[in-house]
Coordinates of C-alpha atoms in Angstrom, one line a residue:
M1 CA 99.5 117.4 140.3
S2 CA 96.8 117.6 142.9
A3 CA 93.4 119.0 141.9
P4 CA 92.9 122.5 143.0
R5 CA 90.7 123.1 146.0
L6 CA 88.9 126.0 147.6
P7 CA 90.4 127.7 150.8
D8 CA 89.0 126.2 153.9
H9 CA 86.8 129.2 154.7
L10 CA 85.0 128.9 151.3
E11 CA 84.1 125.1 151.4
V12 CA 81.0 125.7 153.2
L13 CA 79.7 127.3 149.8
L14 CA 79.6 123.8 148.4
T15 CA 77.5 122.3 151.0
E16 CA 73.8 122.3 151.4
E17 CA 74.3 124.2 154.8
P18 CA 72.4 127.6 155.2
V19 CA 75.1 130.3 154.4
L20 CA 75.0 134.0 154.3
D21 CA 77.9 135.2 152.2
V22 CA 78.5 138.9 152.8
Y23 CA 81.6 139.3 150.5
A24 CA 83.3 141.7 152.8
H25 CA 83.2 139.3 155.6
G26 CA 83.2 135.9 154.0
P27 CA 80.9 132.9 154.1
W28 CA 79.1 132.3 157.3
R29 CA 77.1 129.3 158.4
V30 CA 73.8 130.6 159.7
P31 CA 73.1 129.0 163.1
D32 CA 70.1 126.9 163.4
G33 CA 67.1 128.9 164.6
L34 CA 68.9 132.3 164.5
Y35 CA 66.9 133.8 161.6
E36 CA 63.6 132.7 163.3
E37 CA 64.9 134.3 166.6
I38 CA 65.8 137.6 164.8
R39 CA 62.4 137.6 163.1
E40 CA 60.6 137.3 166.3
R41 CA 62.7 140.3 167.8
A42 CA 61.8 142.2 164.8
V43 CA 58.2 141.7 165.0
A44 CA 58.1 142.5 168.7
Y45 CA 60.1 145.8 168.0
N46 CA 57.4 146.6 165.3
T47 CA 54.8 146.7 168.0
D48 CA 57.0 148.5 170.7
E49 CA 54.5 150.9 172.4
R50 CA 57.4 153.7 172.1
A51 CA 56.7 153.8 168.4
V52 CA 53.2 155.0 168.9
V53 CA 54.4 158.7 169.5
L54 CA 56.4 158.4 166.4
T55 CA 53.7 157.3 164.1
R56 CA 54.0 158.7 160.5
R57 CA 52.9 157.9 157.0
L58 CA 55.0 155.3 155.4
S59 CA 55.6 154.4 151.7
D60 CA 53.5 152.0 149.9
F61 CA 56.3 149.5 150.2
Y62 CA 55.3 148.7 153.7
G63 CA 52.2 147.0 155.0
D64 CA 49.3 148.5 157.1
R65 CA 50.5 146.8 160.3
T66 CA 54.1 148.2 159.9
S67 CA 55.0 151.0 162.2
A68 CA 57.8 153.5 161.9
A69 CA 59.8 151.1 163.9
G70 CA 59.4 148.3 161.6
A71 CA 60.3 150.3 158.5
E72 CA 63.5 151.6 160.5
Q73 CA 64.3 147.9 160.8
W74 CA 64.3 147.4 157.1
S75 CA 66.5 150.4 156.4
L76 CA 68.8 149.7 159.2
L77 CA 69.5 146.2 158.0
T78 CA 70.3 147.4 154.4
F79 CA 72.8 149.8 155.9
L80 CA 74.3 147.1 158.2
L81 CA 74.8 144.9 155.0
G82 CA 76.8 147.8 153.5
A83 CA 76.0 150.5 150.7
S84 CA 76.3 148.8 147.4
A85 CA 78.0 145.8 149.1
V86 CA 77.4 142.3 147.5
R87 CA 76.3 139.2 149.3
G88 CA 75.3 135.7 148.3
G89 CA 74.6 132.3 149.8
S90 CA 71.6 130.1 150.2
R91 CA 70.4 132.5 153.0
G92 CA 71.8 135.7 151.4
D93 CA 68.4 137.3 150.7
V94 CA 68.6 138.1 154.4
D95 CA 66.2 141.1 154.4
Y96 CA 63.4 139.0 152.9
E97 CA 64.3 136.1 155.4
L98 CA 63.9 138.4 158.3
L99 CA 61.6 141.3 157.6
S100 CA 59.3 140.3 154.7
D101 CA 56.4 140.4 157.1
F102 CA 56.6 144.1 157.2
L103 CA 56.0 144.6 153.4
A104 CA 52.8 145.4 151.7
T105 CA 53.3 142.3 149.5
P106 CA 55.2 139.8 151.5
E107 CA 57.6 137.6 149.3
S108 CA 59.5 134.6 150.0
A109 CA 63.3 134.9 150.2
V110 CA 65.4 133.8 147.3
R111 CA 67.3 130.7 148.3
D112 CA 69.4 130.0 145.3
P113 CA 73.1 129.5 146.3
S114 CA 74.2 131.1 143.0
A115 CA 72.1 134.2 143.5
F116 CA 73.8 137.5 144.7
F117 CA 72.1 140.7 146.2
S118 CA 73.0 144.2 146.9
Q119 CA 71.3 147.3 148.5
G120 CA 71.6 151.1 148.5
G121 CA 72.2 151.6 152.3
R122 CA 70.3 155.0 152.4
W123 CA 69.9 154.8 156.3
R124 CA 72.0 157.1 158.3
P125 CA 72.2 157.5 162.1
P126 CA 70.4 158.2 164.2
G127 CA 67.7 157.0 161.8
L128 CA 65.7 157.1 158.5
W129 CA 62.1 156.8 159.6
L130 CA 62.1 157.8 163.3
P131 CA 63.5 161.2 163.4
E132 CA 60.9 163.0 161.2
P133 CA 58.0 162.3 163.5
A134 CA 60.0 163.2 166.7
G135 CA 60.7 166.7 165.0
D136 CA 62.2 169.2 167.4
D137 CA 60.1 168.1 170.5
P138 CA 62.4 167.1 173.2
E139 CA 60.3 164.4 174.7
R140 CA 59.6 162.8 171.4
R141 CA 63.2 163.1 170.4
A142 CA 64.3 161.4 173.7
V143 CA 61.9 158.5 172.8
M144 CA 63.3 158.4 169.3
F145 CA 67.0 158.0 170.4
E146 CA 66.0 155.2 172.9
L147 CA 63.9 153.4 170.2
A148 CA 66.6 153.7 167.6
R149 CA 69.2 152.5 170.0
A150 CA 67.1 149.4 170.9
G151 CA 66.6 148.6 167.1
L152 CA 70.2 147.7 167.0
D153 CA 69.8 145.0 169.4
V154 CA 67.3 143.1 167.1
F155 CA 70.1 142.0 164.9
E156 CA 72.4 140.7 167.5
G157 CA 74.1 137.4 166.3
L158 CA 74.2 138.2 162.7
E159 CA 77.9 137.9 162.6
P160 CA 78.8 139.2 159.2
V161 CA 77.4 142.7 160.2
E162 CA 78.5 142.4 163.8
R163 CA 81.4 144.9 163.6
R164 CA 79.1 147.5 162.1
R165 CA 76.4 147.0 164.5
R166 CA 78.8 147.3 167.3
A167 CA 80.2 150.5 166.0
L168 CA 76.6 152.0 165.8
I169 CA 75.9 150.8 169.2
G170 CA 79.2 152.6 170.5
L171 CA 78.1 155.8 168.6
F172 CA 74.6 155.8 170.1
D173 CA 76.1 155.1 173.5
R174 CA 78.8 157.6 173.4
R175 CA 76.6 160.5 172.3
A176 CA 73.9 159.5 175.0
A177 CA 76.6 159.5 177.7
D178 CA 78.4 162.8 176.8
P179 CA 76.4 165.8 178.2
A180 CA 77.7 168.3 175.4
L181 CA 76.7 165.8 172.5
R182 CA 73.5 165.0 174.2
E183 CA 72.8 168.8 174.4
V184 CA 73.5 169.1 170.7
D185 CA 71.2 165.9 169.9
M186 CA 68.3 167.4 171.8
S187 CA 68.5 170.9 170.5
V188 CA 69.7 170.8 166.9
P189 CA 67.0 171.3 164.4
N190 CA 65.7 168.0 163.0
G191 CA 67.0 168.7 159.5
R192 CA 70.5 169.0 160.8
L193 CA 70.6 166.1 163.1
E194 CA 72.2 163.6 160.7
D195 CA 74.9 166.2 160.0
A196 CA 75.6 166.5 163.8
W197 CA 76.1 162.9 164.1
T198 CA 78.5 162.3 161.0
S199 CA 80.6 165.3 161.7
A200 CA 82.1 164.1 165.0
L201 CA 82.9 160.4 164.3
T202 CA 86.0 158.7 165.6
E203 CA 88.6 157.1 163.3
E204 CA 87.3 153.6 164.6
E205 CA 83.8 154.5 163.8
L206 CA 84.6 155.6 160.3
A207 CA 86.7 152.4 159.7
A208 CA 83.7 150.3 160.4
L209 CA 81.2 152.6 158.9
P210 CA 83.0 154.3 155.8
E211 CA 79.7 155.5 154.2
L212 CA 79.6 158.0 157.0
A213 CA 82.6 159.7 155.6
G214 CA 80.4 161.3 152.8
P215 CA 80.2 160.3 149.1
V216 CA 83.9 161.4 148.2
G217 CA 85.2 159.6 151.4
Y218 CA 83.2 156.4 150.6
L219 CA 84.6 156.6 147.0
G220 CA 88.2 156.8 148.4
W221 CA 87.5 153.7 150.8
A222 CA 86.1 151.8 147.8
C223 CA 89.1 152.7 145.5
E224 CA 91.4 151.7 148.2
G225 CA 89.8 148.3 148.6
L226 CA 89.7 147.8 144.9
D227 CA 93.5 148.4 144.7
T228 CA 94.0 145.9 147.5
A229 CA 91.9 143.4 145.9
H230 CA 93.6 143.8 142.6
R231 CA 97.1 143.4 144.2
R232 CA 96.1 140.2 145.7
L233 CA 94.4 138.9 142.6
S234 CA 97.4 139.9 140.5
G235 CA 99.6 137.8 142.8
A236 CA 97.4 134.8 142.3
V237 CA 97.0 134.8 138.3
A238 CA 99.5 135.2 135.6
D239 CA 97.9 137.9 133.5
G240 CA 95.5 140.9 134.1
D241 CA 95.1 144.6 133.6
E242 CA 97.2 147.2 135.6
P243 CA 95.2 148.9 138.4
D244 CA 94.3 152.0 136.4
A245 CA 93.2 149.9 133.5
A246 CA 91.0 147.7 135.7
L247 CA 89.3 150.8 137.3
A248 CA 88.7 152.3 133.8
R249 CA 87.1 149.0 132.7
L250 CA 84.9 149.1 135.8
L251 CA 83.8 152.6 134.9
L252 CA 83.0 151.6 131.5
A253 CA 81.1 148.4 132.7
A254 CA 78.9 150.8 134.9
G255 CA 78.0 153.0 132.1
A256 CA 80.0 156.0 133.2
P257 CA 80.4 158.4 130.2
V258 CA 83.4 160.2 131.8
V259 CA 85.7 159.7 134.6
P260 CA 83.9 161.4 137.8
A261 CA 85.8 164.5 138.8
E262 CA 85.6 163.2 142.4
L263 CA 88.3 160.6 141.5
A264 CA 90.8 163.4 141.3
V265 CA 90.3 164.1 145.0
V266 CA 90.5 160.4 145.8
L267 CA 93.4 159.2 143.5
G268 CA 95.3 162.5 143.1
T269 CA 95.4 164.6 140.0
V270 CA 98.4 162.6 138.5
R271 CA 96.7 159.2 138.5
Y272 CA 93.4 160.9 137.6

């Protein structure tokens, strides 16, 4: 009997190569010089003159030389990586690899190939740090949209998040080109801007950016993916729990004292 071996696309994990392994995408060998190039773009974006009119107080997490644009980059990257999504690899600590200079206390990235990382993904379009200083002023808001759109270009080449980056680019460009949507974006109160953007998404955009479907929608997407993964694993191993038992064990491991009521919407009342 031949020795078991990893699938071809996973073999890079056993090498000394620099690897970013976003689990939803798969292991990816980081091209030589790419992280350095993105870091240079991010530093230039942080000092973009357009950010001056959007100056605001930031949290103590960020350094004194970090602008609202720099803070936006950190939050945008964590969103691109996926809310609660897991990643690993020797270059998996990608936010610290690329943007650590923006922090009040810069830290070296973790390069342990066995480490794994996750993030909250709090950012939502059109932005987290830029919309507030723009307020309801049309001129500042126009600058905000332009600067936020330019921020997506900073992460060009980061293949594991490219589909999501492209979906956001399409969303920004679609709203900018549509006179009716542009009118909404320039006139809706600042506090309702995020809702305006997430209420008119296409099916393609939601497929790439499932967080924007809202908490229940995102929960449904996660459960669907869990079922798919469970079926695939069940076909490869001889034993294991049934799907509902696996989900119940996952909830217990997460410390959930009761089954969330939202699962009744996602799974249906019978399965719930």
